[in-house]
Short mmCIF file of C-alpha atoms in Angstrom, two decimals:
data_model
loop_
_atom_site.label_atom_id
_atom_site.label_comp_id
_atom_site.label_asym_id
_atom_site.label_seq_id
_atom_site.Cartn_x
_atom_site.Cartn_y
_atom_site.Cartn_z
CA MET A 1 10.72 24.06 -29.77
CA SER A 2 9.27 21.54 -32.31
CA TYR A 3 5.59 20.61 -32.33
CA PRO A 4 5.18 16.80 -31.37
CA GLY A 5 5.48 14.58 -34.95
CA TYR A 6 6.68 17.55 -36.62
CA PRO A 7 8.39 17.46 -39.26
CA PRO A 8 7.90 14.18 -40.50
CA SER A 9 9.96 13.17 -43.45
CA GLY A 10 8.82 15.45 -46.36
CA GLY A 11 8.58 18.24 -44.31
CA TYR A 12 5.59 19.57 -42.45
CA PRO A 13 7.19 22.22 -40.02
CA ALA A 14 5.67 22.23 -36.39
CA PHE A 15 3.09 24.41 -35.14
CA PRO A 16 2.63 24.18 -31.35
CA GLY A 17 -0.60 25.25 -29.63
CA TYR A 18 -3.34 24.82 -32.24
CA PRO A 19 -5.81 24.26 -31.62
CA PRO A 20 -5.99 25.83 -28.03
CA THR A 21 -6.85 22.63 -25.57
CA GLY A 22 -10.58 22.16 -24.88
CA GLN A 23 -11.51 24.92 -27.70
CA GLU A 24 -11.62 22.52 -30.72
CA SER A 25 -15.28 22.35 -30.94
CA VAL A 26 -16.12 26.12 -30.46
CA TYR A 27 -17.16 28.03 -33.45
CA PRO A 28 -17.57 30.49 -34.71
CA PRO A 29 -16.21 33.21 -32.07
CA ALA A 30 -18.72 35.34 -29.99
CA GLY A 31 -21.61 36.75 -31.40
CA GLN A 32 -20.99 35.63 -35.13
CA TYR A 33 -23.62 34.53 -37.63
CA SER A 34 -26.54 33.63 -35.51
CA TYR A 35 -30.24 35.08 -35.60
CA PRO A 36 -30.30 37.05 -32.38
CA THR A 37 -32.39 35.57 -29.61
CA VAL A 38 -34.91 37.60 -27.91
CA PRO A 39 -37.57 36.83 -24.88
CA GLY A 40 -40.39 35.07 -26.30
CA GLY A 41 -38.33 34.06 -29.82
CA TYR A 42 -39.24 35.27 -32.99
CA PRO A 43 -41.63 36.18 -35.08
CA PRO A 44 -42.15 39.24 -32.57
CA ALA A 45 -45.51 40.34 -31.45
CA GLY A 46 -47.37 41.97 -34.18
CA GLY A 47 -45.84 40.29 -37.14
CA GLY A 48 -42.55 39.39 -38.93
CA THR A 49 -41.61 35.77 -40.36
CA TYR A 50 -38.50 35.04 -38.59
CA PRO A 51 -38.52 31.35 -37.29
CA ALA A 52 -37.95 30.69 -33.73
CA ALA A 53 -34.50 29.73 -32.40
CA PRO A 54 -33.51 26.06 -34.04
CA PRO A 55 -33.89 23.39 -31.19
CA SER A 56 -30.75 21.81 -29.87
CA ALA A 57 -31.34 18.90 -32.58
CA GLY A 58 -30.21 20.97 -35.02
CA TYR A 59 -30.97 22.52 -38.36
CA PRO A 60 -32.27 21.31 -40.89
CA GLY A 61 -34.74 18.61 -40.22
CA ALA A 62 -35.01 19.13 -36.60
CA ALA A 63 -38.84 19.18 -35.23
CA GLY A 64 -40.52 22.59 -35.15
CA TYR A 65 -37.81 24.29 -37.59
CA PRO A 66 -38.26 25.78 -39.79
CA ALA A 67 -41.55 27.56 -38.48
CA PRO A 68 -44.52 26.88 -40.49
CA GLY A 69 -45.18 29.67 -42.59
CA GLY A 70 -42.04 31.12 -41.98
CA TYR A 71 -38.31 30.79 -43.36
CA PRO A 72 -37.45 29.30 -45.57
CA ALA A 73 -40.59 28.51 -47.65
CA PRO A 74 -40.59 25.30 -49.25
CA GLY A 75 -38.12 24.94 -51.87
CA GLY A 76 -36.92 28.56 -51.38
CA TYR A 77 -33.69 27.68 -49.04
CA PRO A 78 -30.27 28.83 -51.59
CA GLY A 79 -29.17 25.44 -52.19
CA ALA A 80 -32.42 23.68 -52.71
CA PRO A 81 -32.94 22.06 -56.17
CA GLN A 82 -34.43 24.53 -58.79
CA ALA A 83 -36.40 23.83 -61.69
CA GLY A 84 -34.23 22.25 -64.30
CA GLY A 85 -31.80 20.95 -61.83
CA MET A 86 -28.58 22.63 -60.34
CA PRO A 87 -26.46 24.74 -62.35
CA PRO A 88 -22.79 23.35 -62.37
CA TYR A 89 -20.13 25.19 -60.08
CA PRO A 90 -18.96 28.11 -60.91
CA GLY A 91 -21.06 28.99 -64.15
CA GLY A 92 -24.21 29.90 -64.61
CA PRO A 93 -26.15 32.13 -62.17
CA GLY A 94 -24.72 30.43 -58.84
CA PHE A 95 -26.10 27.29 -56.74
CA GLY A 96 -29.45 27.58 -55.44
CA VAL A 97 -29.92 31.02 -56.90
CA PRO A 98 -33.49 32.34 -56.06
CA PRO A 99 -35.88 33.47 -58.68
CA ALA A 100 -35.82 37.15 -59.34
CA GLY A 101 -38.05 39.82 -57.93
CA PRO A 102 -39.56 40.05 -54.80
CA GLY A 103 -39.99 37.23 -52.51
CA PHE A 104 -36.39 36.05 -53.16
CA GLY A 105 -37.36 32.26 -53.51
CA GLY A 106 -38.88 32.07 -50.05
CA TYR A 107 -36.79 34.59 -47.95
CA PRO A 108 -39.46 36.77 -45.64
CA GLN A 109 -39.60 40.52 -46.87
CA PRO A 110 -38.41 42.64 -43.81
CA PRO A 111 -41.49 43.14 -41.86
CA ALA A 112 -42.89 46.79 -41.90
CA GLN A 113 -42.82 47.06 -38.16
CA SER A 114 -39.85 48.05 -36.00
CA TYR A 115 -38.33 45.14 -34.21
CA ALA A 116 -36.35 47.33 -31.77
CA GLY A 117 -39.26 50.14 -31.31
CA GLY A 118 -39.59 53.63 -32.51
CA GLY A 119 -41.50 54.60 -35.59
CA PRO A 120 -40.40 52.84 -38.87
CA ALA A 121 -38.29 54.50 -41.21
CA GLN A 122 -39.67 55.55 -44.77
CA ILE A 123 -37.64 53.90 -47.26
CA PRO A 124 -38.53 53.25 -51.08
CA GLY A 125 -38.31 49.55 -51.95
CA TYR A 126 -39.89 48.08 -48.72
CA PRO A 127 -43.32 46.97 -48.20
CA GLY A 128 -45.46 49.92 -47.77
CA GLY A 129 -42.45 52.20 -47.70
CA GLN A 130 -41.29 50.88 -44.53
CA ALA A 131 -38.34 48.85 -43.10
CA PRO A 132 -37.98 47.82 -39.56
CA SER A 133 -35.02 49.69 -37.41
CA PRO A 134 -32.11 47.44 -36.73
CA MET A 135 -32.68 44.31 -34.98
CA PRO A 136 -31.20 43.96 -31.37
CA GLY A 137 -28.30 41.38 -31.24
CA PRO A 138 -27.70 38.38 -28.65
CA PRO A 139 -25.60 38.94 -25.98
CA ALA A 140 -21.83 38.34 -26.47
CA ALA A 141 -21.20 34.91 -25.63
CA MET A 142 -19.70 31.89 -27.50
CA VAL A 143 -21.67 29.92 -29.73
CA GLN A 144 -21.23 26.12 -29.31
CA TYR A 145 -21.86 24.04 -32.41
CA THR A 146 -22.76 20.48 -31.98
CA GLN A 147 -22.88 19.57 -35.58
CA GLY A 148 -19.71 17.84 -36.45
CA THR A 149 -19.76 14.34 -37.00
CA ILE A 150 -16.69 13.99 -34.76
CA GLN A 151 -16.81 14.80 -31.27
CA ALA A 152 -14.40 14.37 -28.31
CA ALA A 153 -14.29 10.72 -27.26
CA PRO A 154 -15.60 10.28 -23.72
CA ASN A 155 -13.09 8.45 -21.47
CA PHE A 156 -10.19 9.33 -23.54
CA ASP A 157 -6.96 7.59 -22.69
CA ALA A 158 -3.92 8.92 -25.28
CA GLY A 159 -1.66 6.27 -23.87
CA ARG A 160 -4.05 3.33 -24.58
CA ASP A 161 -4.62 4.96 -28.17
CA ALA A 162 -0.92 5.19 -28.82
CA GLU A 163 -0.31 1.78 -27.78
CA ILE A 164 -3.18 0.72 -30.21
CA LEU A 165 -1.73 2.36 -32.83
CA ARG A 166 2.03 0.83 -32.29
CA LYS A 167 0.40 -2.62 -32.17
CA ALA A 168 -1.56 -1.86 -35.56
CA MET A 169 1.83 -0.76 -37.13
CA LYS A 170 4.34 -3.53 -35.59
CA GLY A 171 5.36 -6.50 -37.27
CA LEU A 172 4.79 -7.52 -40.68
CA GLY A 173 1.66 -5.85 -42.19
CA THR A 174 -0.64 -3.22 -41.00
CA ASP A 175 -4.11 -3.27 -39.17
CA GLU A 176 -5.36 -0.30 -41.21
CA GLN A 177 -8.65 -0.89 -39.68
CA ALA A 178 -7.35 -0.41 -35.71
CA ILE A 179 -5.89 2.86 -36.93
CA ILE A 180 -9.14 3.81 -38.67
CA ASN A 181 -11.10 2.89 -35.49
CA VAL A 182 -8.97 5.35 -33.37
CA VAL A 183 -8.16 8.06 -35.94
CA ALA A 184 -11.86 8.65 -36.79
CA ASN A 185 -13.41 8.72 -33.60
CA ARG A 186 -11.20 11.05 -31.69
CA SER A 187 -11.31 15.05 -31.99
CA ASN A 188 -8.33 17.04 -33.43
CA ASP A 189 -7.09 17.86 -29.84
CA GLN A 190 -7.08 14.58 -28.66
CA ARG A 191 -5.16 13.19 -31.81
CA GLN A 192 -2.26 15.83 -30.82
CA LYS A 193 -2.57 14.17 -27.33
CA ILE A 194 -2.04 10.88 -28.84
CA LYS A 195 1.03 12.15 -30.98
CA ALA A 196 2.54 13.32 -27.92
CA ALA A 197 2.05 10.19 -26.06
CA PHE A 198 3.25 8.16 -28.74
CA LYS A 199 6.57 9.66 -28.78
CA THR A 200 6.82 9.74 -24.89
CA MET A 201 5.97 5.91 -24.84
CA TYR A 202 8.14 4.68 -27.62
CA GLY A 203 10.65 7.17 -28.27
CA LYS A 204 9.40 7.22 -32.24
CA ASP A 205 7.61 9.82 -34.30
CA LEU A 206 3.85 8.56 -34.91
CA ILE A 207 3.63 10.56 -37.94
CA LYS A 208 6.76 9.31 -39.90
CA ASP A 209 5.73 5.74 -38.56
CA LEU A 210 1.96 6.07 -40.22
CA LYS A 211 3.81 7.59 -43.43
CA SER A 212 5.88 4.16 -43.76
CA GLU A 213 2.89 2.31 -43.27
CA LEU A 214 0.34 4.04 -45.48
CA SER A 215 0.61 5.48 -49.15
CA GLY A 216 -1.79 7.47 -51.41
CA ASN A 217 -5.17 8.96 -50.40
CA VAL A 218 -5.52 7.21 -47.17
CA GLU A 219 -2.02 8.67 -46.10
CA GLU A 220 -2.86 11.90 -47.09
CA LEU A 221 -6.22 12.00 -45.10
CA ILE A 222 -4.66 10.51 -42.04
CA LEU A 223 -1.80 13.28 -42.01
CA ALA A 224 -4.53 16.05 -42.53
CA LEU A 225 -6.25 14.58 -39.53
CA PHE A 226 -3.22 14.58 -37.47
CA MET A 227 -2.49 18.52 -38.33
CA PRO A 228 -3.69 20.73 -35.92
CA SER A 229 -6.72 22.33 -37.64
CA THR A 230 -5.15 26.16 -38.22
CA TYR A 231 -1.97 24.50 -39.17
CA TYR A 232 -3.77 22.52 -41.82
CA ASP A 233 -5.31 25.63 -43.03
CA ALA A 234 -2.17 27.45 -43.35
CA TRP A 235 -0.49 24.30 -45.10
CA SER A 236 -3.19 24.12 -47.81
CA LEU A 237 -2.69 27.87 -48.68
CA ARG A 238 1.07 27.42 -48.73
CA HIS A 239 0.78 24.62 -51.14
CA ALA A 240 -1.76 25.89 -53.14
CA MET A 241 0.63 28.87 -54.12
CA LYS A 242 3.76 27.07 -53.82
CA GLY A 243 5.92 26.09 -57.36
CA ALA A 244 4.27 26.69 -60.74
CA GLY A 245 0.58 27.39 -60.95
CA THR A 246 -1.97 28.50 -58.44
CA GLN A 247 -4.62 26.44 -56.75
CA GLU A 248 -7.02 29.76 -56.98
CA LYS A 249 -10.13 27.58 -55.51
CA VAL A 250 -8.36 26.45 -52.58
CA LEU A 251 -7.34 30.13 -51.54
CA ILE A 252 -11.21 31.19 -52.07
CA GLU A 253 -12.61 28.17 -50.19
CA ILE A 254 -10.28 28.90 -47.11
CA LEU A 255 -9.79 32.68 -47.16
CA CYS A 256 -13.79 33.61 -48.06
CA THR A 257 -15.39 31.03 -45.40
CA ARG A 258 -13.61 31.38 -42.34
CA THR A 259 -14.21 33.52 -39.29
CA ASN A 260 -12.22 36.38 -38.56
CA GLN A 261 -10.62 34.74 -35.47
CA GLU A 262 -9.84 31.74 -37.78
CA ILE A 263 -8.33 34.14 -40.36
CA ARG A 264 -5.92 35.91 -38.06
CA GLU A 265 -4.69 32.64 -36.50
CA ILE A 266 -4.09 31.20 -40.12
CA VAL A 267 -1.88 34.47 -40.97
CA ASN A 268 0.04 34.26 -38.11
CA CYS A 269 0.50 30.73 -38.41
CA TYR A 270 1.67 30.99 -42.04
CA LYS A 271 4.14 33.50 -40.90
CA SER A 272 5.53 31.43 -37.99
CA GLU A 273 5.70 27.70 -39.54
CA PHE A 274 6.58 29.05 -42.93
CA GLY A 275 8.56 32.09 -42.48
CA ARG A 276 6.48 33.88 -45.03
CA ASP A 277 4.14 36.68 -45.20
CA ILE A 278 0.78 35.23 -46.91
CA GLU A 279 -0.10 38.92 -48.42
CA ASP A 280 3.14 39.08 -50.38
CA ASP A 281 2.63 35.38 -51.39
CA ILE A 282 -0.86 36.23 -52.77
CA ARG A 283 0.58 39.45 -54.43
CA ALA A 284 3.27 37.34 -56.12
CA ASP A 285 0.47 34.48 -57.47
CA THR A 286 -2.75 36.67 -58.10
CA SER A 287 -3.37 39.74 -59.57
CA GLY A 288 -6.33 42.68 -59.95
CA HIS A 289 -9.50 42.44 -58.32
CA PHE A 290 -8.97 38.95 -57.48
CA GLU A 291 -5.87 39.97 -55.63
CA ARG A 292 -7.45 42.93 -53.94
CA LEU A 293 -10.23 40.43 -52.84
CA LEU A 294 -8.13 38.13 -51.12
CA ILE A 295 -6.01 40.79 -49.54
CA SER A 296 -9.19 42.15 -47.84
CA MET A 297 -10.19 38.71 -46.73
CA CYS A 298 -6.59 38.25 -45.00
CA GLN A 299 -7.28 41.16 -42.70
CA GLY A 300 -9.94 39.35 -40.61
CA ASN A 301 -11.69 42.45 -40.12
CA ARG A 302 -15.28 41.83 -41.25
CA ASP A 303 -17.95 43.38 -39.38
CA GLU A 304 -19.28 40.70 -36.76
CA ASN A 305 -21.84 42.85 -35.16
CA PRO A 306 -25.02 40.47 -35.09
CA THR A 307 -27.56 43.07 -35.23
CA VAL A 308 -29.17 43.34 -38.86
CA ASP A 309 -29.46 47.38 -40.11
CA TYR A 310 -32.27 47.20 -42.84
CA ARG A 311 -31.43 50.87 -43.63
CA LYS A 312 -28.07 49.70 -44.37
CA ALA A 313 -28.85 47.05 -46.43
CA GLN A 314 -31.12 48.90 -48.51
CA GLU A 315 -28.25 51.71 -49.02
CA ASP A 316 -25.84 48.95 -49.88
CA ALA A 317 -28.13 47.10 -52.44
CA GLN A 318 -28.96 50.47 -54.19
CA ARG A 319 -24.85 51.18 -54.27
CA LEU A 320 -24.35 47.80 -55.54
CA TYR A 321 -26.79 48.35 -58.19
CA GLN A 322 -25.51 51.77 -59.28
CA ALA A 323 -22.08 50.01 -59.51
CA GLY A 324 -23.00 47.26 -61.72
CA GLU A 325 -26.39 46.49 -63.23
CA GLY A 326 -27.15 50.31 -62.95
CA LYS A 327 -24.28 51.63 -64.97
CA LEU A 328 -22.06 50.72 -68.02
CA GLY A 329 -18.94 48.96 -66.74
CA THR A 330 -18.40 47.76 -63.21
CA ASP A 331 -17.16 49.71 -60.12
CA GLU A 332 -15.42 46.34 -58.76
CA SER A 333 -14.00 48.52 -55.80
CA CYS A 334 -17.66 49.00 -54.52
CA PHE A 335 -18.25 45.04 -54.61
CA ASN A 336 -15.14 44.55 -52.65
CA MET A 337 -16.00 46.95 -50.14
CA VAL A 338 -19.24 45.72 -49.32
CA LEU A 339 -18.59 42.07 -49.55
CA ALA A 340 -15.26 42.08 -47.62
CA SER A 341 -16.78 44.07 -44.67
CA ARG A 342 -20.57 43.47 -44.16
CA SER A 343 -21.30 40.55 -41.64
CA PHE A 344 -22.66 37.65 -43.01
CA PRO A 345 -26.46 38.45 -41.80
CA GLN A 346 -26.31 42.15 -42.85
CA LEU A 347 -25.15 40.59 -46.27
CA LYS A 348 -28.32 38.45 -46.28
CA ALA A 349 -30.44 41.28 -45.86
CA THR A 350 -28.47 43.13 -48.56
CA VAL A 351 -29.09 40.53 -50.90
CA GLU A 352 -32.99 40.37 -50.35
CA ALA A 353 -33.07 44.27 -50.66
CA TYR A 354 -31.18 44.23 -54.13
CA SER A 355 -33.51 41.65 -55.53
CA ARG A 356 -36.47 44.09 -54.94
CA ILE A 357 -34.30 47.16 -56.49
CA ALA A 358 -32.78 45.05 -59.27
CA ASN A 359 -35.60 42.59 -60.26
CA ARG A 360 -32.84 40.22 -60.37
CA ASP A 361 -30.76 38.65 -57.65
CA LEU A 362 -27.17 39.45 -56.66
CA LEU A 363 -25.40 36.55 -57.69
CA SER A 364 -26.72 36.34 -61.12
CA SER A 365 -25.77 40.25 -61.28
CA ILE A 366 -22.33 39.16 -60.27
CA ASP A 367 -22.36 36.53 -62.63
CA ARG A 368 -23.14 39.34 -65.33
CA GLU A 369 -20.61 41.92 -63.94
CA PHE A 370 -17.36 39.73 -63.35
CA SER A 371 -15.79 36.53 -64.47
CA GLY A 372 -12.99 34.40 -63.44
CA ASN A 373 -11.47 33.98 -59.90
CA VAL A 374 -13.13 37.38 -58.71
CA GLU A 375 -16.53 36.21 -59.82
CA ARG A 376 -15.97 33.00 -57.81
CA GLY A 377 -14.61 34.73 -54.55
CA LEU A 378 -17.60 37.28 -54.53
CA LYS A 379 -20.29 34.42 -55.13
CA THR A 380 -18.63 32.23 -52.56
CA ILE A 381 -18.84 35.25 -49.95
CA LEU A 382 -22.61 35.41 -50.77
CA GLN A 383 -23.27 31.63 -50.56
CA CYS A 384 -21.64 31.31 -47.21
CA ALA A 385 -23.91 34.34 -45.97
CA LEU A 386 -27.07 32.51 -47.31
CA ASN A 387 -26.27 29.03 -46.87
CA ARG A 388 -22.68 27.86 -45.55
CA PRO A 389 -23.64 24.28 -45.44
CA ALA A 390 -24.86 24.16 -48.96
CA PHE A 391 -21.37 25.91 -50.16
CA PHE A 392 -19.66 22.98 -48.92
CA ALA A 393 -22.05 20.28 -49.71
CA GLU A 394 -21.72 21.88 -53.49
CA ARG A 395 -17.89 21.47 -53.50
CA LEU A 396 -18.27 18.13 -52.32
CA TYR A 397 -20.48 17.02 -55.04
CA TYR A 398 -18.41 18.56 -57.67
CA SER A 399 -15.41 17.24 -56.17
CA MET A 400 -17.01 13.86 -56.98
CA LYS A 401 -18.99 14.40 -60.12
CA GLY A 402 -17.96 12.96 -63.32
CA ALA A 403 -14.97 11.22 -64.19
CA GLY A 404 -12.20 11.21 -61.68
CA THR A 405 -12.05 12.61 -58.01
CA ASP A 406 -10.76 15.68 -56.88
CA ASP A 407 -9.12 13.89 -53.70
CA SER A 408 -7.51 16.78 -52.30
CA THR A 409 -10.52 19.05 -52.15
CA LEU A 410 -12.71 16.21 -50.80
CA ILE A 411 -10.15 15.33 -48.06
CA ARG A 412 -9.73 19.03 -47.10
CA ILE A 413 -13.28 19.71 -46.63
CA ILE A 414 -14.43 16.53 -44.85
CA VAL A 415 -11.62 17.12 -42.46
CA THR A 416 -11.72 20.85 -41.79
CA ARG A 417 -15.72 20.81 -41.32
CA SER A 418 -16.04 17.35 -39.50
CA GLU A 419 -15.89 19.02 -35.89
CA ILE A 420 -17.85 22.11 -37.10
CA ASP A 421 -20.85 21.54 -39.41
CA LEU A 422 -20.61 18.34 -41.29
CA VAL A 423 -23.78 17.06 -40.11
CA GLU A 424 -25.61 19.92 -41.45
CA ILE A 425 -23.62 19.82 -44.86
CA LYS A 426 -24.54 16.12 -45.09
CA GLN A 427 -28.36 17.09 -44.75
CA MET A 428 -27.89 19.84 -47.25
CA PHE A 429 -25.98 17.25 -49.55
CA THR A 430 -29.17 14.95 -49.73
CA GLN A 431 -31.39 17.80 -49.80
CA MET A 432 -29.82 19.26 -53.10
CA TYR A 433 -28.48 16.02 -54.93
CA GLN A 434 -31.41 13.41 -53.90
CA LYS A 435 -28.75 11.04 -52.61
CA THR A 436 -26.44 10.75 -49.34
CA LEU A 437 -22.90 12.08 -49.11
CA ALA A 438 -22.20 8.67 -47.92
CA THR A 439 -23.54 6.90 -50.78
CA MET A 440 -21.59 8.99 -53.44
CA ILE A 441 -18.28 8.71 -51.23
CA ALA A 442 -18.66 5.15 -51.34
CA SER A 443 -19.34 4.88 -55.13
CA ASP A 444 -16.29 7.09 -55.98
CA THR A 445 -13.56 5.87 -53.48
CA SER A 446 -12.10 2.30 -52.55
CA GLY A 447 -10.23 0.49 -49.97
CA ASP A 448 -9.13 1.94 -46.62
CA TYR A 449 -9.40 5.39 -48.17
CA ARG A 450 -13.11 4.83 -48.53
CA ARG A 451 -13.63 3.17 -45.31
CA LEU A 452 -12.12 6.19 -43.30
CA LEU A 453 -14.06 8.69 -45.00
CA LEU A 454 -17.45 7.10 -44.41
CA ALA A 455 -16.16 6.56 -40.74
CA ILE A 456 -15.60 10.28 -40.50
CA VAL A 457 -18.74 11.44 -42.39
CA GLY A 458 -21.01 8.65 -40.47
CA GLN A 459 -23.98 6.72 -42.12
#
């Protein structure tokens, strides 16, 4: 059975069932990547510097967040402009690298008292030789993100939208603005319903009609918006490895930033839609430690326990130091093991512990110990653990900076983050580069392509 609207001419194979109806705005899966909530909030009684849970208005910029005197300290959030400006990606010590040494650029030192009760463990390197017991995690519940610039349209009528699109493409000329008004204001799930309604009502394939009416970057952008989200990631990975050459940055951007559930769905989709095993394609197109890192990512088995274990963070930091800065040569497998398997909150605690042990931040140590694509992959994992929106903000900035525009990267990030965290990405972009994302898009693009991008991003 083929997916409605696929394959259009040029061959985008079908992908039924993605995303599941009603799940398009749920991100991430249960229990992931959020600071745990406890009765009374943070900081716990007796000390600690974690902030209260962010208000519904969202972070950053919402009233009351970050907590006064808490996290992050002014100028210390990864991605905040550093003295002398932002280093280029991927060179230098990485984006938003905190200064070396204790304090970690405004991140709080783990408090000496226990969060979970019981006597504090005596661990060298922590203030007073003490580390807190593991922090309790939140109940296993879905985390509903509302930080996308695109929300499901209220009073949605797929047939009415299909009719609007049909009129916009019928006869001489095309009403591009009418197409933009529909496409930029419907969720991915709603676009799939429009595609199905169009074929039911007119016996025609909406994707083929759009391709015949559009061209260039605006065509690529609209086709991306009409692909089911998991299919689009799988399609992007396939095209990054298809033919001569490999687009390693695409592999890193997708495989090193997605959740376990997203990774598993991408791997299954890649197999069902392209009839290929993604691990086999990675082995054929990459090699060495970079290949091993990507294969690790494809397993979708990162620990997702939200509890932060500071004892393990200290042990991992010591292990990483001994595998890199503390020896002649580098034990690459140790870095792969820790960065590929630990939860993102756990990695954040490991980064903090490492800065005390090595008197240097972990991102700059990776710069010194690695090079090329494996360096970029490892740094992407850490950057997402520290500040995921800032990572994507930086990728967007460098897709437009300088002569020419990397339109595929610009389109891919805008589309894939539009229903997840593009609001936060926009806020981080302004903080990091002292200009808005919309301003940079407007100056770097033109025509219907610009209008559609700006409609998705919002002003």
